[in-house]
Amino acid sequence: MTQLVAGVDSSTQSCKVVIVDAATGAIVREGRATHPVGTEVDPQAWWDALQAAIADAGGLDDVAAISVGGQQHGMVVLDAGGRVIRPALLWNDTRSSGAASALIAEVGAAEFARRSGSVPVASFTLTKLRWLADAEPENAAKVAAVALPHDWLTWRLRGFGPDNPQLDELVTDRSDASGTSYWSPSTGDYDLELLGLALKQPVILPRVLGPGESAGKVGAMLIGPGAGDNAGAALGLGAATGDVVISIGTSGTVFAVTDRPVEDESGTVAGFADASGQFLPLIATLNAARILDAVAALLGVDHHELGHLALEAEPGAHGLVLQPYFEGERTPNRPDATATLFGMTLASTTRADLARAAIEGMLCALADGLDALTSRGVDARRILLIGGAAQNPAVGVIAAQVFSVPVFVPSPAEYVAIGAARQAAWVLDGTLPDWPVAVVASPAVDTRAVIRANYTARA
C-alpha cells in the first residue's frame, strides 16, 4: 500500500509543499503560495501561505506524515498568551549588525565559536534579540518564548496558537537551533548565559528533537521535527561526507556534511548541525541569483540570453570584475558594502564581458566560501550545484572553470521540501529512506586560474 508523506519549504519568498511516495521519493503532487516581500514579516502571512499551499497541493487527507523546513535564524517572539509580539525579523535583516559587534566584543569571537559553533552576525537570532532589547525594550519585556520560523509553523500545525497557547509544546531540531548563537552543536544544549546577553528575563525555548523524532500528531498524521532550509536541502539531495552543496538562490550558500563539528573563530564558517545527526559547516552570501537579475535587467535581456552573452566572452572577461555586494554582504561580513565594477577599459566594457563578470563574480564569491570550508578541514570531492540560477547552462560551464572540484547539477527540484518529506518518511518508518537524485549536467573540470586571480586582486 502506497504511503504518502508531505514536505514543506517555508522560504523567504514562498511556501512550497510536496506530496511524495514514501517508498520511492516520487512526487505525487505539489502546491505553492507566495510570501510578502521584506526583511520583516508578520508570521501570520507564513501560516496563511502554508494553508494555501496545502490546498494547492490537494490537501493532507491521505498524508501519513509531514515535516516543515524553513528559512533559518528568523526571530519569532511570543508573549505569554502565544501571540506574536512584533513582525519577525528575517535572516536578511541587517539592522542587528551593531548588536552582533557588541556581543562579540562582550564574549569574544573564539569563545562564541567554542560555545555555539559560530561567531554571530546580523543574520543570527541572538543578535536580533539583542537589537529588540536595545531598540524596543517594551516589546522585549513581553517576550515569554522565542521560536524560529519552522518551529512556529510546526507549533501551529499541531493545533497551538493564541487560542491554545501551550508554549512548552514548541519544538525545533538541531539544524535550526544551531543557527541561533545560543545552542551548541557540540554539546546539544542551549547556552542560557549567552541568551541572557540579549533577554534578561527567563523565556521558553523550543525543545530540540532528535533526527527522525516525532513532534506529535494531528489526528492520525505524524509531524516531523522539521529543519533549517540548508539542512533540508542536504537531506533532499542525500548529501554525504565529501559532498559540498552550493545553492544559488536569494542568498548563496556553500555547505558540507561532516562527521565532526567545525569551529571558526574568524566567523567566516558557521559551524551548524545538520538534520541527520551530523554537522553542516556553512558559509552564506547575501548576494546570489539577484546579481544576475540586476545585470540582466541592465542589459535588457533574460537569464537565458545573459548566459549566451557570457559564453561569448573569454574567461576573465578581459579583466572586468564585479564585486557583487549589492545588498551588503554576510561573507565577508560587510553589511554596509555596495557592489563595485573594476577593470573597465574600452576593450572590456562590452555586453558580453559584463554578463560574464556577473556570473564570475557570483561564483568567485562562492568559491571563496568553499576555500573557507576546506581550510577548516572539510573534505570536498564533489560539488552539487542547485538553485534556479544553476539551471542556466552558462553557470554550469563557468562553475567548471572557477572550481577545481567536479561540478554536478542535479535536476531542478524543491530540495528543501523534498528533504522535509524524506524526514517525514523517516519519522513514519523509523528509517531514513534512500531516494534517487537525477543529475542533468556534469561539465568536465576546466579550471581557468585567471578568473579567480582577477577577482582576488580586487578583494
Coordinates of C-alpha atoms in Angstrom, one line a residue:
M1 CA 0.0 0.0 0.0
T2 CA 1.4 3.4 -1.0
Q3 CA 2.0 5.8 1.9
L4 CA 2.3 9.5 1.2
V5 CA 4.3 12.0 3.2
A6 CA 4.5 15.8 2.8
G7 CA 7.4 18.2 3.0
V8 CA 7.2 21.9 3.4
D9 CA 9.7 24.6 2.4
S10 CA 8.7 27.9 4.0
S11 CA 11.3 30.0 2.4
T12 CA 11.9 33.8 2.3
Q13 CA 9.9 34.2 -0.9
S14 CA 7.3 31.5 -0.8
C15 CA 5.9 28.3 0.7
K16 CA 6.2 25.1 -1.3
V17 CA 4.5 21.8 -0.4
V18 CA 5.4 18.4 -2.0
I19 CA 3.4 15.2 -1.5
V20 CA 5.7 12.3 -2.0
D21 CA 5.5 8.5 -2.2
A22 CA 7.3 7.5 1.0
A23 CA 8.9 4.4 -0.6
T24 CA 10.2 5.8 -3.8
G25 CA 10.5 9.5 -3.3
A26 CA 8.3 10.1 -6.4
I27 CA 6.4 13.4 -6.2
V28 CA 2.7 12.8 -6.5
R29 CA 1.5 16.4 -6.3
E30 CA 2.7 19.9 -5.3
G31 CA 1.4 23.3 -4.1
R32 CA 2.8 26.8 -3.7
A33 CA 1.9 30.2 -2.3
T34 CA 3.8 33.4 -2.1
H35 CA 5.2 35.3 0.9
P36 CA 5.3 39.0 1.4
V37 CA 8.4 40.9 0.3
G38 CA 10.6 42.4 3.0
T39 CA 13.1 41.7 5.8
E40 CA 10.4 41.7 8.5
V41 CA 7.2 39.7 8.1
D42 CA 4.1 39.0 10.3
P43 CA 4.3 35.2 10.8
Q44 CA 0.6 35.0 10.2
A45 CA 1.5 35.5 6.5
W46 CA 3.5 32.3 6.6
W47 CA 0.6 30.4 8.2
D48 CA -1.8 31.7 5.6
A49 CA 0.6 30.8 2.8
L50 CA 1.1 27.3 4.3
Q51 CA -2.7 26.7 4.3
A52 CA -2.9 28.0 0.7
A53 CA 0.0 25.8 -0.5
I54 CA -1.5 22.7 1.2
A55 CA -4.8 23.4 -0.5
D56 CA -3.0 23.9 -3.8
A57 CA -1.3 20.5 -3.3
G58 CA -4.7 18.8 -2.9
G59 CA -4.8 18.7 0.9
L60 CA -3.4 16.3 3.5
D61 CA -6.3 13.9 4.0
D62 CA -4.3 11.0 2.5
V63 CA -0.9 12.0 4.0
A64 CA 0.6 9.9 6.8
A65 CA 3.3 12.3 8.0
I66 CA 4.5 15.9 7.3
S67 CA 7.6 17.9 8.2
V68 CA 8.4 21.6 7.8
G69 CA 11.7 23.0 6.5
G70 CA 12.1 26.8 6.7
Q71 CA 14.3 29.8 6.4
Q72 CA 16.8 29.9 9.3
H73 CA 17.5 32.5 12.0
G74 CA 14.3 34.5 11.9
M75 CA 13.2 35.9 15.2
V76 CA 9.6 35.0 16.2
V77 CA 8.8 36.3 19.7
L78 CA 5.7 35.3 21.6
D79 CA 4.0 36.7 24.7
A80 CA 2.6 34.6 27.5
G81 CA -0.7 34.2 25.5
G82 CA 1.0 32.7 22.5
R83 CA 0.6 35.9 20.5
V84 CA 3.3 37.2 18.1
I85 CA 4.6 40.4 19.7
R86 CA 6.0 42.1 16.6
P87 CA 6.8 41.1 13.0
A88 CA 9.5 38.5 12.7
L89 CA 13.0 39.8 11.7
L90 CA 14.2 37.6 8.9
W91 CA 17.8 36.3 8.3
N92 CA 18.4 39.0 5.7
D93 CA 17.5 41.9 8.0
T94 CA 20.9 43.6 8.8
R95 CA 19.7 46.2 11.4
S96 CA 21.2 44.0 14.1
S97 CA 24.8 44.2 12.8
G98 CA 25.6 46.6 15.6
A99 CA 24.2 44.2 18.1
A100 CA 26.4 41.4 16.6
S101 CA 29.5 43.6 17.1
A102 CA 28.6 44.4 20.6
L103 CA 28.0 40.7 21.5
I104 CA 31.4 39.7 20.0
A105 CA 33.1 42.5 22.0
E106 CA 31.5 41.2 25.2
V107 CA 32.1 37.5 24.7
G108 CA 34.9 37.2 22.2
A109 CA 34.8 35.6 18.8
A110 CA 36.8 32.5 19.9
E111 CA 34.5 31.9 22.9
F112 CA 31.4 32.3 20.7
A113 CA 32.8 29.7 18.3
R114 CA 33.6 27.3 21.1
R115 CA 30.3 27.6 22.8
S116 CA 27.8 28.0 19.9
G117 CA 29.8 26.7 16.9
S118 CA 29.7 30.1 15.2
V119 CA 30.5 33.8 15.6
P120 CA 27.3 35.8 15.4
V121 CA 26.5 38.0 12.5
A122 CA 23.4 40.1 11.9
S123 CA 21.5 37.1 10.5
F124 CA 21.6 35.1 13.7
T125 CA 18.7 35.0 16.2
L126 CA 20.7 36.2 19.2
T127 CA 21.7 39.4 17.5
K128 CA 18.1 40.1 16.6
L129 CA 17.0 39.6 20.2
R130 CA 19.8 41.9 21.4
W131 CA 18.5 44.5 18.9
L132 CA 15.0 44.1 20.2
A133 CA 16.2 44.6 23.8
D134 CA 18.0 47.8 22.8
A135 CA 15.6 49.3 20.3
E136 CA 12.2 48.1 21.6
P137 CA 12.6 47.4 25.3
E138 CA 8.8 47.4 25.8
N139 CA 8.5 44.6 23.3
A140 CA 11.5 42.7 24.7
A141 CA 9.8 42.8 28.2
K142 CA 6.8 41.0 26.8
V143 CA 8.8 38.0 25.4
A144 CA 7.8 34.7 27.0
A145 CA 9.0 32.4 24.2
V146 CA 11.4 32.6 21.3
A147 CA 10.9 30.5 18.2
L148 CA 12.3 30.2 14.7
P149 CA 10.0 30.2 11.6
H150 CA 9.8 26.5 11.2
D151 CA 9.3 26.0 14.9
W152 CA 6.3 28.3 14.9
L153 CA 4.8 26.7 11.9
T154 CA 5.2 23.2 13.4
W155 CA 3.6 24.5 16.6
R156 CA 0.6 25.9 14.6
L157 CA 0.2 22.7 12.6
R158 CA -0.1 20.8 15.9
G159 CA -3.0 23.0 16.9
F160 CA -1.3 25.5 19.1
G161 CA -1.5 29.3 18.9
P162 CA -3.3 32.2 20.6
D163 CA -6.4 30.0 21.1
N164 CA -4.3 27.2 22.7
P165 CA -1.1 28.9 23.9
Q166 CA 0.9 26.0 25.2
L167 CA 4.4 27.5 24.8
D168 CA 6.1 24.4 26.3
E169 CA 4.9 22.5 23.2
L170 CA 7.3 24.4 21.0
V171 CA 9.8 22.1 19.3
T172 CA 12.7 22.6 16.9
D173 CA 15.5 20.5 15.5
R174 CA 19.3 20.6 15.9
S175 CA 19.9 22.2 12.5
D176 CA 17.8 25.2 13.1
A177 CA 18.8 25.5 16.8
S178 CA 22.4 25.7 15.7
G179 CA 21.7 29.0 13.9
T180 CA 20.6 30.9 17.0
S181 CA 24.0 31.5 18.6
Y182 CA 22.7 30.2 21.9
W183 CA 22.7 26.4 21.2
S184 CA 25.8 24.3 20.9
P185 CA 26.2 21.6 18.1
S186 CA 29.0 20.1 20.2
T187 CA 27.0 19.6 23.4
G188 CA 23.5 19.6 22.1
D189 CA 22.4 22.1 24.8
Y190 CA 21.1 25.6 25.0
D191 CA 23.6 28.2 26.4
L192 CA 21.3 30.3 28.6
E193 CA 24.1 32.6 29.6
L194 CA 24.6 33.7 26.0
L195 CA 20.8 34.1 25.6
G196 CA 20.8 36.3 28.7
L197 CA 23.1 38.8 27.0
A198 CA 20.0 39.8 25.0
L199 CA 17.0 39.0 27.1
K200 CA 17.2 39.5 30.8
Q201 CA 14.1 37.5 31.7
P202 CA 13.7 33.7 31.5
V203 CA 11.9 32.6 28.4
I204 CA 10.7 29.3 26.9
L205 CA 12.8 27.9 24.1
P206 CA 11.7 25.1 21.8
R207 CA 12.6 21.5 22.8
V208 CA 15.3 20.2 20.4
L209 CA 14.1 17.0 18.9
G210 CA 16.5 14.3 17.6
P211 CA 16.7 13.3 14.0
G212 CA 13.7 11.2 13.0
E213 CA 11.9 12.0 16.2
S214 CA 8.2 12.8 16.0
A215 CA 6.9 16.2 17.2
G216 CA 3.5 14.6 17.7
K217 CA 0.3 14.0 15.7
V218 CA -2.6 15.9 14.2
G219 CA -5.3 13.3 14.0
A220 CA -3.5 10.3 12.5
M221 CA -0.8 12.3 10.8
L222 CA 2.6 12.3 12.3
I223 CA 4.6 15.6 12.5
G224 CA 8.4 15.5 12.0
P225 CA 10.9 17.7 13.7
G226 CA 11.5 19.9 10.7
A227 CA 14.8 21.5 9.7
G228 CA 16.5 24.7 8.6
D229 CA 16.4 25.2 4.9
N230 CA 20.0 24.2 4.1
A231 CA 19.8 21.1 6.3
G232 CA 16.6 20.2 4.5
A233 CA 18.3 20.6 1.1
A234 CA 21.1 18.4 2.2
L235 CA 18.6 15.7 3.2
G236 CA 16.7 16.1 -0.1
L237 CA 20.0 15.7 -2.1
G238 CA 21.2 12.8 0.0
A239 CA 24.4 14.7 0.6
A240 CA 27.1 12.7 2.4
T241 CA 30.7 13.3 3.5
G242 CA 32.8 14.6 0.6
D243 CA 29.8 16.4 -0.9
V244 CA 29.7 20.2 -1.0
V245 CA 26.3 21.8 -1.8
I246 CA 26.4 25.2 -3.5
S247 CA 22.9 26.8 -3.6
I248 CA 22.3 29.8 -5.7
G249 CA 19.0 31.4 -4.6
T250 CA 18.0 34.6 -3.0
S251 CA 21.2 34.1 -0.9
G252 CA 24.1 31.9 -1.8
T253 CA 25.2 29.1 0.5
V254 CA 28.1 26.7 0.5
F255 CA 27.8 23.8 2.9
A256 CA 29.0 20.3 3.5
V257 CA 28.0 17.3 5.6
T258 CA 30.7 16.3 8.1
D259 CA 31.0 13.8 10.9
R260 CA 32.5 16.3 13.4
P261 CA 31.7 19.8 14.4
V262 CA 33.6 22.7 12.9
E263 CA 34.5 25.9 14.7
D264 CA 35.9 29.0 13.1
E265 CA 36.7 32.0 15.3
S266 CA 37.1 34.2 12.3
G267 CA 33.4 33.9 11.8
T268 CA 33.6 33.0 8.1
V269 CA 32.3 29.5 8.6
A270 CA 29.2 28.9 10.6
G271 CA 29.5 25.5 12.4
F272 CA 25.9 24.4 12.1
A273 CA 24.4 21.0 12.8
D274 CA 22.6 19.0 10.1
A275 CA 19.2 17.2 10.3
S276 CA 20.7 13.7 10.2
G277 CA 22.8 13.7 13.4
Q278 CA 25.9 15.0 11.8
F279 CA 27.2 18.6 11.1
L280 CA 26.8 21.2 8.4
P281 CA 29.6 23.8 8.3
L282 CA 28.3 26.6 6.1
I283 CA 29.1 30.0 4.6
A284 CA 26.4 32.2 3.3
T285 CA 26.4 35.2 1.0
L286 CA 23.6 37.7 0.9
N287 CA 24.0 38.2 -2.9
A288 CA 23.5 35.3 -5.3
A289 CA 20.9 35.0 -8.1
R290 CA 19.8 38.6 -7.7
I291 CA 23.3 39.6 -9.1
L292 CA 22.2 38.0 -12.4
D293 CA 18.8 39.6 -12.1
A294 CA 20.3 43.1 -11.8
V295 CA 22.8 42.7 -14.7
A296 CA 20.3 41.0 -16.9
A297 CA 17.9 43.9 -16.3
L298 CA 20.6 46.4 -17.0
L299 CA 21.5 44.7 -20.3
G300 CA 17.8 44.3 -21.2
V301 CA 18.0 40.5 -21.5
D302 CA 16.5 37.5 -19.8
H303 CA 18.7 34.9 -17.9
H304 CA 19.0 32.7 -20.9
E305 CA 20.3 35.5 -23.1
L306 CA 22.6 36.6 -20.3
G307 CA 24.2 33.2 -20.3
H308 CA 24.6 33.2 -24.1
L309 CA 26.3 36.6 -23.8
A310 CA 28.6 35.4 -21.0
L311 CA 29.8 32.5 -23.0
E312 CA 30.8 34.8 -25.9
A313 CA 33.4 36.5 -23.6
E314 CA 36.7 35.0 -22.7
P315 CA 37.3 33.6 -19.2
G316 CA 38.3 36.5 -17.0
A317 CA 36.1 38.9 -19.0
H318 CA 39.2 40.9 -20.2
G319 CA 39.9 42.0 -16.6
L320 CA 36.3 43.2 -15.9
V321 CA 35.5 42.2 -12.3
L322 CA 32.2 42.6 -10.5
Q323 CA 32.5 42.5 -6.7
P324 CA 28.8 41.7 -6.2
Y325 CA 27.9 43.2 -2.8
F326 CA 24.7 44.8 -4.0
E327 CA 22.8 44.2 -0.7
G328 CA 25.8 44.5 1.7
E329 CA 27.4 41.2 2.5
R330 CA 27.5 38.5 5.2
T331 CA 30.6 36.6 3.9
P332 CA 32.8 38.6 4.2
N333 CA 30.9 40.4 6.9
R334 CA 30.3 43.8 5.3
P335 CA 26.7 44.7 6.0
D336 CA 27.1 48.3 4.6
A337 CA 29.0 47.4 1.4
T338 CA 27.9 48.1 -2.1
A339 CA 28.8 46.4 -5.4
T340 CA 31.8 47.7 -7.4
L341 CA 32.7 47.1 -11.0
F342 CA 36.5 47.1 -11.6
G343 CA 38.7 47.0 -14.7
M344 CA 36.6 49.0 -17.1
T345 CA 38.5 49.7 -20.2
L346 CA 37.4 50.4 -23.8
A347 CA 38.1 46.8 -24.6
S348 CA 36.4 45.2 -21.5
T349 CA 33.3 47.4 -21.3
T350 CA 31.1 45.2 -23.5
R351 CA 27.8 43.5 -23.0
A352 CA 29.4 40.1 -23.2
D353 CA 32.2 40.9 -20.7
L354 CA 29.7 42.4 -18.3
A355 CA 27.5 39.3 -18.5
R356 CA 30.4 37.1 -17.8
A357 CA 31.7 39.3 -15.0
A358 CA 28.3 39.0 -13.3
I359 CA 28.4 35.2 -13.4
E360 CA 32.1 35.0 -12.5
G361 CA 31.7 37.4 -9.6
M362 CA 28.8 35.4 -8.2
L363 CA 30.7 32.2 -8.5
C364 CA 34.0 33.6 -7.2
A365 CA 32.3 34.8 -4.0
L366 CA 31.0 31.3 -3.5
A367 CA 34.4 29.8 -4.3
D368 CA 35.9 31.9 -1.6
G369 CA 33.4 30.2 0.7
L370 CA 34.5 26.8 -0.4
D371 CA 38.1 27.7 0.3
A372 CA 37.0 28.7 3.8
L373 CA 35.3 25.3 4.3
T374 CA 38.3 23.3 3.1
S375 CA 40.6 25.5 5.3
R376 CA 38.7 24.1 8.3
G377 CA 39.3 20.5 7.2
V378 CA 36.2 19.9 5.2
D379 CA 36.6 17.2 2.5
A380 CA 35.4 18.4 -0.9
R381 CA 35.2 15.7 -3.6
R382 CA 32.1 16.7 -5.4
I383 CA 30.1 19.9 -5.8
L384 CA 26.3 19.7 -6.1
L385 CA 25.1 23.0 -7.7
I386 CA 21.5 23.8 -7.0
G387 CA 19.0 26.7 -7.2
G388 CA 17.3 28.3 -10.1
A389 CA 20.4 30.0 -11.4
A390 CA 22.2 26.7 -11.5
Q391 CA 20.0 25.6 -14.4
N392 CA 21.5 28.2 -16.6
P393 CA 24.0 26.3 -18.8
A394 CA 26.4 29.2 -18.7
V395 CA 26.5 29.0 -14.9
G396 CA 27.5 25.3 -15.0
V397 CA 30.2 25.9 -17.7
I398 CA 31.7 28.8 -15.8
A399 CA 31.5 27.0 -12.5
A400 CA 33.6 24.2 -14.0
Q401 CA 36.2 27.0 -14.8
V402 CA 36.1 28.6 -11.4
F403 CA 36.2 25.4 -9.2
S404 CA 38.8 22.7 -9.2
V405 CA 36.3 20.1 -7.8
P406 CA 33.9 18.3 -10.2
V407 CA 30.6 20.0 -10.5
F408 CA 27.3 18.2 -10.8
V409 CA 24.0 19.9 -11.5
P410 CA 21.0 17.9 -10.1
S411 CA 17.7 18.2 -11.9
P412 CA 15.7 21.2 -10.8
A413 CA 13.5 20.3 -7.8
E414 CA 12.3 21.7 -4.5
Y415 CA 15.1 20.0 -2.5
V416 CA 14.3 21.7 0.8
A417 CA 10.7 20.5 0.6
I418 CA 11.9 17.1 -0.6
G419 CA 14.3 16.9 2.3
A420 CA 11.4 17.7 4.7
A421 CA 9.4 14.9 3.1
R422 CA 12.3 12.5 3.4
Q423 CA 12.4 13.4 7.1
A424 CA 8.7 12.8 7.4
A425 CA 9.2 9.4 5.9
W426 CA 11.9 8.7 8.5
V427 CA 9.5 9.6 11.3
L428 CA 6.9 7.4 9.7
D429 CA 9.0 4.3 9.1
G430 CA 11.8 4.7 11.6
T431 CA 14.4 4.6 8.8
L432 CA 15.8 7.4 6.6
P433 CA 14.8 6.3 3.1
D434 CA 17.2 6.3 0.1
W435 CA 15.6 8.3 -2.7
P436 CA 17.3 8.8 -6.1
V437 CA 18.5 12.2 -7.3
A438 CA 18.9 12.8 -11.1
V439 CA 21.8 14.8 -12.5
V440 CA 21.2 16.9 -15.6
A441 CA 24.7 18.2 -16.1
S442 CA 28.3 17.4 -15.1
P443 CA 30.7 19.6 -17.0
A444 CA 34.3 18.5 -17.1
V445 CA 36.6 20.3 -14.7
D446 CA 38.1 23.2 -16.8
T447 CA 39.7 25.4 -14.2
R448 CA 40.8 28.8 -15.6
A449 CA 43.1 30.4 -13.0
V450 CA 42.7 33.9 -14.5
I451 CA 39.1 34.2 -13.3
R452 CA 39.9 33.9 -9.6
A453 CA 43.2 35.7 -9.9
N454 CA 41.4 38.7 -11.3
Y455 CA 38.7 38.5 -8.6
T456 CA 41.2 38.1 -5.7
A457 CA 43.2 41.1 -6.9
R458 CA 40.1 43.3 -6.3
A459 CA 39.2 41.8 -2.9

